[in-house]
mmCIF file of C-alpha atoms in Angstrom:
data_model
loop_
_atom_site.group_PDB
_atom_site.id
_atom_site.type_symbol
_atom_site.label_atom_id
_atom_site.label_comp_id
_atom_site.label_asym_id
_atom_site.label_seq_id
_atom_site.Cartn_x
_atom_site.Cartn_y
_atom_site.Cartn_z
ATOM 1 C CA UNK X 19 -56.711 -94.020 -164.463
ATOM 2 C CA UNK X 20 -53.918 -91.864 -163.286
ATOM 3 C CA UNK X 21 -51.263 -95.248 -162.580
ATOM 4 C CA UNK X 22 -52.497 -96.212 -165.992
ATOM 5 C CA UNK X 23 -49.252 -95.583 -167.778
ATOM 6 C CA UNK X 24 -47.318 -97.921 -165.593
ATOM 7 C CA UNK X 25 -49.648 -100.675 -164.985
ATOM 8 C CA UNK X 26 -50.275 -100.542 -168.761
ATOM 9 C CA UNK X 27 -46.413 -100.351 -169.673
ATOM 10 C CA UNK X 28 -46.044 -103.380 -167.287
ATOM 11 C CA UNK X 29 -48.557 -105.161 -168.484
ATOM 12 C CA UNK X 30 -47.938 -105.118 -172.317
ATOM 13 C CA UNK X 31 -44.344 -105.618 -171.794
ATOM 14 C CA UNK X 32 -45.548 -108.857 -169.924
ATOM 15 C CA UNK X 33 -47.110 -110.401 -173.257
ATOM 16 C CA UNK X 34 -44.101 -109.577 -175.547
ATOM 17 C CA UNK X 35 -42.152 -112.347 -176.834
ATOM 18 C CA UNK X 36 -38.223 -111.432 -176.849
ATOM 19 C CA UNK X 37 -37.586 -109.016 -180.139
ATOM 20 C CA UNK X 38 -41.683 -108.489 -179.709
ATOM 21 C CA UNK X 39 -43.242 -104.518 -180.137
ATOM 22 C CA UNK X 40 -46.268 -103.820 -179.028
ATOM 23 C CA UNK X 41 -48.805 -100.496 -178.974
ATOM 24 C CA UNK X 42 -49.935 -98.858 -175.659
ATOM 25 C CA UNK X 43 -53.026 -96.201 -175.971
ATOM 26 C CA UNK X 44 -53.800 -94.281 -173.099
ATOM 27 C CA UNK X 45 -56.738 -92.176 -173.309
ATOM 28 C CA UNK X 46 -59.157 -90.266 -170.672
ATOM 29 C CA UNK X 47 -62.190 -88.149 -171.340
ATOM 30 C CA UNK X 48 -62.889 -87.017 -167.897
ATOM 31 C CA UNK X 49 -64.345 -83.492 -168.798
ATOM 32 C CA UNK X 50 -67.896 -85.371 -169.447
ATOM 33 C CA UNK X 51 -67.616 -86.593 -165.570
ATOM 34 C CA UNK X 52 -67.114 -83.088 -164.230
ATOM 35 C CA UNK X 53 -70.318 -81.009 -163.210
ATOM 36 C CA UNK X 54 -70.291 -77.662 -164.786
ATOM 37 C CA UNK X 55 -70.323 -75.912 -161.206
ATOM 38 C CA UNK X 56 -67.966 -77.723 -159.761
ATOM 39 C CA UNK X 57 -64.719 -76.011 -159.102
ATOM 40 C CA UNK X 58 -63.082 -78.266 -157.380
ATOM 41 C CA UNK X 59 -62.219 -80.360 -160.367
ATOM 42 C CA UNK X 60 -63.426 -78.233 -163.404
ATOM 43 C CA UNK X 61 -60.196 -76.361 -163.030
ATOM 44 C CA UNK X 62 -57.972 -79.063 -162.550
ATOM 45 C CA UNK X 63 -58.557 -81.648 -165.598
ATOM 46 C CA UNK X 64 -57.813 -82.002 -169.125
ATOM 47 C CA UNK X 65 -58.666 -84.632 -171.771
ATOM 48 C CA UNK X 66 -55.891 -86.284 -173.806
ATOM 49 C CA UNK X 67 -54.584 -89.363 -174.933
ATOM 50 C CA UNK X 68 -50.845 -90.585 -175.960
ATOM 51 C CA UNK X 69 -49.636 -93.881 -177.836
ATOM 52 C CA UNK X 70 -46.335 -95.534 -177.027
ATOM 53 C CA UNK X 71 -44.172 -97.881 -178.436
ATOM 54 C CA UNK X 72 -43.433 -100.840 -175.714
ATOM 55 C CA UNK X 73 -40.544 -102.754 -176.870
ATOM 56 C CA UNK X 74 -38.195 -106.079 -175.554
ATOM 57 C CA UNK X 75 -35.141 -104.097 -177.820
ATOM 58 C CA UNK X 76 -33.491 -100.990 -176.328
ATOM 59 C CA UNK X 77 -32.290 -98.280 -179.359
ATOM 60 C CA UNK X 78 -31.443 -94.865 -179.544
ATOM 61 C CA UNK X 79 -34.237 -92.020 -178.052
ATOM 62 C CA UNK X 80 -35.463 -94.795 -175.959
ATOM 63 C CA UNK X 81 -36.576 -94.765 -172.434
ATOM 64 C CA UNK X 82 -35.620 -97.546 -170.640
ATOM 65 C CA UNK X 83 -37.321 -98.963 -167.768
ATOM 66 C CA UNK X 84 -35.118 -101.072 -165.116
ATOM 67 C CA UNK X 85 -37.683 -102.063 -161.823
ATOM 68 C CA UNK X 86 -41.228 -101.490 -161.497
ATOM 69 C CA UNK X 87 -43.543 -101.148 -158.006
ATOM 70 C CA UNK X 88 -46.997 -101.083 -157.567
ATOM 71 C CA UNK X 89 -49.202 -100.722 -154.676
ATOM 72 C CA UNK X 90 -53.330 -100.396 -153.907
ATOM 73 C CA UNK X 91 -55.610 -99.264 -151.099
ATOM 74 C CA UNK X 92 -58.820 -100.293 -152.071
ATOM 75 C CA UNK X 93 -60.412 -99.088 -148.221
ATOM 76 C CA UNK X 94 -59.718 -95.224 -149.392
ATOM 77 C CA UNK X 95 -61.670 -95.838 -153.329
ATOM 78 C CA UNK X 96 -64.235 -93.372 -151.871
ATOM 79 C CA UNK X 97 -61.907 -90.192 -151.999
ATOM 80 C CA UNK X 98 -61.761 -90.126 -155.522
ATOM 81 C CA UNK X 99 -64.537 -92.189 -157.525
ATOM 82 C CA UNK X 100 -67.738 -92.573 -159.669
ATOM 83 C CA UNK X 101 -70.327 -94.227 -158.205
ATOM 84 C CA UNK X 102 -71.874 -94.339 -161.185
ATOM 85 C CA UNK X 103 -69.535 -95.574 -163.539
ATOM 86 C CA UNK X 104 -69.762 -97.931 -166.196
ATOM 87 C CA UNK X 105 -73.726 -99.315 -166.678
ATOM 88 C CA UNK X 106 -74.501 -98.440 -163.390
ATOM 89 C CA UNK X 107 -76.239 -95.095 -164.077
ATOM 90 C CA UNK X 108 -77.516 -93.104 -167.276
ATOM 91 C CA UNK X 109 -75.818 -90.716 -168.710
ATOM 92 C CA UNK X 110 -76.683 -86.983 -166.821
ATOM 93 C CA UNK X 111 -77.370 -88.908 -163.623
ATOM 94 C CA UNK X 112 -75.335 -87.164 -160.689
ATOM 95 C CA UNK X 113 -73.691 -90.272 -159.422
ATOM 96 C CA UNK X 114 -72.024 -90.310 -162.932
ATOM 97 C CA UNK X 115 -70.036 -87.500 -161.941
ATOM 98 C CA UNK X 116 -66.427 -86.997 -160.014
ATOM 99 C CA UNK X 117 -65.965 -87.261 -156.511
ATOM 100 C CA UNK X 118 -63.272 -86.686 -155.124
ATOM 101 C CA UNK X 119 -61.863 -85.482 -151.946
ATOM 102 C CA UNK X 120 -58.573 -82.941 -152.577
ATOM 103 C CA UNK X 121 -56.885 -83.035 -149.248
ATOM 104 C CA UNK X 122 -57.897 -86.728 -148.731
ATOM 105 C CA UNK X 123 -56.307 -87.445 -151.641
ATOM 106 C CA UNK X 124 -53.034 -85.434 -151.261
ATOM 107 C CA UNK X 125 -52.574 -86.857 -147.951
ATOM 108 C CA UNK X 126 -52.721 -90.521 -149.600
ATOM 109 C CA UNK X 127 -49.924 -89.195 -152.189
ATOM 110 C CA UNK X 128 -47.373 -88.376 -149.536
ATOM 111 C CA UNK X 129 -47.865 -91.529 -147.673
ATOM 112 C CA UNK X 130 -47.392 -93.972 -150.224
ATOM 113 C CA UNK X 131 -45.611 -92.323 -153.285
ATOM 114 C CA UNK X 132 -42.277 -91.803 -151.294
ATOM 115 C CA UNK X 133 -42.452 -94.518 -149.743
ATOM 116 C CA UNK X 134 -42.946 -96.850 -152.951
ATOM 117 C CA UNK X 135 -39.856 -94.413 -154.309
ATOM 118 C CA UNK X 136 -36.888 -95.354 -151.631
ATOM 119 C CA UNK X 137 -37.968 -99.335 -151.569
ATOM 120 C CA UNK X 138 -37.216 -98.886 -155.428
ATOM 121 C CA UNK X 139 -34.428 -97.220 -155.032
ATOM 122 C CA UNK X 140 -33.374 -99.639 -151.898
ATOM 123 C CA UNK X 141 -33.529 -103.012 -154.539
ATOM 124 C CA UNK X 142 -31.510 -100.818 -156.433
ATOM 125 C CA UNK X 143 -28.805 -99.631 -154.449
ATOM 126 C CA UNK X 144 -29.127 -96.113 -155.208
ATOM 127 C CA UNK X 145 -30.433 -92.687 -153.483
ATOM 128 C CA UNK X 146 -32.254 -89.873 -154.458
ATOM 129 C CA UNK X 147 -29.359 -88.132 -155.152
ATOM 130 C CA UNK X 148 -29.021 -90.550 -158.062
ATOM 131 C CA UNK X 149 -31.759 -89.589 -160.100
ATOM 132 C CA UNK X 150 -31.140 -87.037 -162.635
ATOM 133 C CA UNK X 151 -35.083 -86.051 -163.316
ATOM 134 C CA UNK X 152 -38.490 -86.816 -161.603
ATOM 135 C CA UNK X 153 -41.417 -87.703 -164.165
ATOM 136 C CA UNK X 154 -44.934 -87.686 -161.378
ATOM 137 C CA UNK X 155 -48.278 -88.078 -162.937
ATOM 138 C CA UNK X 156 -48.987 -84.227 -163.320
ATOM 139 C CA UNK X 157 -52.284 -84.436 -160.865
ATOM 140 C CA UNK X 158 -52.107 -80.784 -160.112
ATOM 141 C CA UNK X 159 -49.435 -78.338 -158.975
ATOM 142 C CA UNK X 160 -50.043 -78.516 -155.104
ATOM 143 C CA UNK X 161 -49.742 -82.450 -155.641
ATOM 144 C CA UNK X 162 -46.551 -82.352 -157.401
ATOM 145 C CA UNK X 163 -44.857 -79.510 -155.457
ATOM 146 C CA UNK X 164 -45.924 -81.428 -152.298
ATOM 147 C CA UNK X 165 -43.826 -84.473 -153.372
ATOM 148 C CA UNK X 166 -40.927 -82.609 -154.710
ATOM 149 C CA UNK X 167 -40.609 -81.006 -150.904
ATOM 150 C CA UNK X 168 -41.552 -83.923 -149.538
ATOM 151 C CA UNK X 169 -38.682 -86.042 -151.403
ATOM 152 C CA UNK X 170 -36.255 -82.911 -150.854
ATOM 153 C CA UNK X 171 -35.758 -82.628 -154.513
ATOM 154 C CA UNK X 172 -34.920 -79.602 -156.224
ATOM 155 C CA UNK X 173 -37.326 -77.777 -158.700
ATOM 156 C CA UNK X 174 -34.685 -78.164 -161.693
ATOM 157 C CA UNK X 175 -34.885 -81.782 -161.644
ATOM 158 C CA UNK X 176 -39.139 -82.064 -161.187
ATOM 159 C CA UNK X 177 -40.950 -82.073 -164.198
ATOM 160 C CA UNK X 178 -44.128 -79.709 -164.008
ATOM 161 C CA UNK X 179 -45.914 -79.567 -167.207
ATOM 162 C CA UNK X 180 -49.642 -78.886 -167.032
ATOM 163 C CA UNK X 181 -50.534 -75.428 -167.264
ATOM 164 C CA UNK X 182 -51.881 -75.145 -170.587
ATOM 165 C CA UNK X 183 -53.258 -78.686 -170.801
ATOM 166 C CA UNK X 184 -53.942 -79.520 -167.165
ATOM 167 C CA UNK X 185 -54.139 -82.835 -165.738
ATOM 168 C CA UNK X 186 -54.104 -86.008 -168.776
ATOM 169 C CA UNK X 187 -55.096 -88.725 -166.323
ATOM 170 C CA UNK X 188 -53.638 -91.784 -167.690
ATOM 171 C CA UNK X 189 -51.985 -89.960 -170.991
ATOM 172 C CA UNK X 190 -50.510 -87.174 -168.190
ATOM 173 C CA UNK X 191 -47.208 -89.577 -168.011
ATOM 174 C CA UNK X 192 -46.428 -89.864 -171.487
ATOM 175 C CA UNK X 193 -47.247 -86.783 -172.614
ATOM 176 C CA UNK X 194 -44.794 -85.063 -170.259
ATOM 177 C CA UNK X 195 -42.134 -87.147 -170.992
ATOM 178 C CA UNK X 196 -42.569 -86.543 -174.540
ATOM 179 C CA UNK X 197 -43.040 -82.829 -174.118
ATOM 180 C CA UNK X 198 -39.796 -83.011 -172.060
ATOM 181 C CA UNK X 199 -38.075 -85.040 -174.493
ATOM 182 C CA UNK X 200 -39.049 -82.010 -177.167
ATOM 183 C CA UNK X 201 -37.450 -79.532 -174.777
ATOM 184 C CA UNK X 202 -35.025 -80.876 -174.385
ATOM 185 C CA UNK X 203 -35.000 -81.801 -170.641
ATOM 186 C CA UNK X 204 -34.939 -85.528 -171.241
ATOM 187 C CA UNK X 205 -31.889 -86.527 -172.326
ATOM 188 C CA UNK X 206 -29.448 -89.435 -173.458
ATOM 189 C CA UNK X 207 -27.976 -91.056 -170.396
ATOM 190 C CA UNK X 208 -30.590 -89.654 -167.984
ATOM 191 C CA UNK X 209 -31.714 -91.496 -164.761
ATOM 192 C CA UNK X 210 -35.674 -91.074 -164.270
ATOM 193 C CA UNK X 211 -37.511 -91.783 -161.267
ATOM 194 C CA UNK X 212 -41.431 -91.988 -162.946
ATOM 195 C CA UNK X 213 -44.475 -92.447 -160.561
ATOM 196 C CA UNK X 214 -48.459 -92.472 -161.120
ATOM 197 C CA UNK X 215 -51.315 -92.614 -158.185
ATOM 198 C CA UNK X 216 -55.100 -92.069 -158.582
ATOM 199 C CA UNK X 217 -57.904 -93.825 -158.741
ATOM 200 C CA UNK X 218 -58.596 -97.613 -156.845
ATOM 201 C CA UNK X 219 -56.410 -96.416 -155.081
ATOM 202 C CA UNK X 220 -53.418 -97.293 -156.538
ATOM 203 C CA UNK X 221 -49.976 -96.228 -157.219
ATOM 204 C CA UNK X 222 -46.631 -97.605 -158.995
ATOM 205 C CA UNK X 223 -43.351 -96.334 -159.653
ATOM 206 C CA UNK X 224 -40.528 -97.037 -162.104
ATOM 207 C CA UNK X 225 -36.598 -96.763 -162.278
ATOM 208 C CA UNK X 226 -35.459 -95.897 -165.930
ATOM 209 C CA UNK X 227 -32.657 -95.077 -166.925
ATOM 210 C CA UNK X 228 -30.340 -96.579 -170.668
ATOM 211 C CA UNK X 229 -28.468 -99.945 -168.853
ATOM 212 C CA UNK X 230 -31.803 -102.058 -169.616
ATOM 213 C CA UNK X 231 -33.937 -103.561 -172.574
ATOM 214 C CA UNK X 232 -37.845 -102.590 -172.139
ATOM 215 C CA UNK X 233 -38.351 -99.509 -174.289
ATOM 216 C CA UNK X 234 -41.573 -96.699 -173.831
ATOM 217 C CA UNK X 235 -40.979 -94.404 -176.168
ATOM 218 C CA UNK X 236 -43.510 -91.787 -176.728
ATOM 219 C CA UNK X 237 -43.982 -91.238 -180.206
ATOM 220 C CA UNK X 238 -46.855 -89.286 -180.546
ATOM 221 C CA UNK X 239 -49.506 -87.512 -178.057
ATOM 222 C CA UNK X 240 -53.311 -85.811 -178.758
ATOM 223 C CA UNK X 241 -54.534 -83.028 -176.367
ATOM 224 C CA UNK X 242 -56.827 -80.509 -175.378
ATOM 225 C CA UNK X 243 -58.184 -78.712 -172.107
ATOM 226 C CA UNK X 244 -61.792 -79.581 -171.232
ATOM 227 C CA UNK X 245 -62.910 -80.677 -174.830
ATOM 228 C CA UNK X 246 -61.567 -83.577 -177.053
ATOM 229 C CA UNK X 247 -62.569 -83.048 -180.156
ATOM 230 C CA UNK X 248 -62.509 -85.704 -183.261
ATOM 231 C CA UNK X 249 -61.372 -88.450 -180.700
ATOM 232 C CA UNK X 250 -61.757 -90.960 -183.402
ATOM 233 C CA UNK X 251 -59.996 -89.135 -186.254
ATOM 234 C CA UNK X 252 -57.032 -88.330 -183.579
ATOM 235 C CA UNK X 253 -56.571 -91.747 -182.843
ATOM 236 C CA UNK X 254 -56.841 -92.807 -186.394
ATOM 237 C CA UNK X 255 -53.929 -90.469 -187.413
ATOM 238 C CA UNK X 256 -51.929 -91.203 -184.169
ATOM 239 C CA UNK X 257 -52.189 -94.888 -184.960
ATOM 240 C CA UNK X 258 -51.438 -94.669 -188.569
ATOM 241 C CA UNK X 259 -48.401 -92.534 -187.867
ATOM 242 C CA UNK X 260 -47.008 -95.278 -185.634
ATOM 243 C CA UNK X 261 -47.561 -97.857 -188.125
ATOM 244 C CA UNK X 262 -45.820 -95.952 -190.459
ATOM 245 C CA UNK X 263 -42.727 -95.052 -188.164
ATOM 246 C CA UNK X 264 -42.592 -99.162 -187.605
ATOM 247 C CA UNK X 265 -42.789 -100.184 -191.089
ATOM 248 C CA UNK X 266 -39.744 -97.635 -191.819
ATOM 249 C CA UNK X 267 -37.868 -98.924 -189.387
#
């Protein structure tokens, strides 16, 4: 779900031995929960996947992450859900579809995203001023703009990256890092502040930066808007490429 880059990250980096590299795959198909008449989230999601590196040894191009938060609030699950998910319900049966309350949702994003932010950067003795670029999960303009005036940030430092691809879910993370790091606006020696929140509801937020030795690296990314074609042959290709980038290494 939308957190799903940094619980994932966490997680994986959790079963590496020291000098260990692991694989992280995040993929979400969401357009095949959306109704075709509903607006509300038709417009707003994309599906895409990315694959990242997660390794215990920092190297050049790397992103490095230095203190991880999380958080849930399992009461408010009903603003954005499926009650149908899973086995529970056929395919075509309307509780297999999205839904999700906008403003209930937004209002749960500027309670606990900023907040989860400044403890971080409390344990860390630093302020916002510190951080050279913000990396939110790209949920939708009106969600990141609210947290970038929320947090007092400036737009030059906020990284808003959805309009031809919309909102990734899980993959939105990655894939606008990596899309940054293309453009450009990542680079070496770069403090990031990096924060997801969705679904259960849950949140988490990391502190990167280059002083420390976990690595998520995005080395390749998939995408389309509303249709993902050839999942299976995109994956294929994605993986292989990593294995190949490994071995050469």
């Amino acid at each position: 779900a939308c957190s799903g880059f940094i619980y994932g990250v966490t997680t994986t980096r959790g079963f590496l031995p020291p000098g260990g590299v692991g694989l992280l795959v995040n993929g979400d198909t969401y357009s095949k929960l959306i109704r075709a008449d509903d607006r509300a989230t038709r417009t707003v999601f994309g599906d895409g996947a990315a694959a990242t590196i997660i390794s215990t040894e920092s190297g050049p191009g790397t992103v490095d992450i230095i203190d991880v938060i999380f958080g849930t609030a399992g009461s408010g699950a009903g603003r954005f859900i499926v009650r149908g998910g899973g086995a529970r319900a056929g395919r075509g049966d309307e509780a297999c579809n999205i839904e999700m309350d906008g403003l209930g949702m937004l209002q749960f994003v500027l309670e606990k995203v900023p907040a989860a932010i400044d403890a971080i950067l409390t344990r860390n003795d630093l302020a916002r001023a510190d951080v050279d670029l913000w990396v939110f999960h790209q949920a939708s303009n009106v969600a990141v703009d609210s947290l970038r005036s929320a947090l007092g940030l400036a737009d030059a430092n906020v990284l808003l990256d959805m309009a031809d691809i919309g909102n990734l879910v899980s993959a939105s993370i990655p894939v606008c890092i990596e899309r940054a790091r293309v453009s450009s606006r990542l680079e070496p020696g770069m403090r990031l502040i990096i924060a997801g929140f969705g679904v259960g509801l849950s949140w988490g937020a990391m502190l990167a930066g280059s002083r420390c030795t976990l690595v998520s690296q995005v080395v390749r990314h998939a995408f389309s808007f509303q249709k993902f074609l050839s999942i299976s042959t995109k994956f294929a290709n994605m993986l292989n490429l990593v294995s190949k980038n490994h071995l050469r290494r």
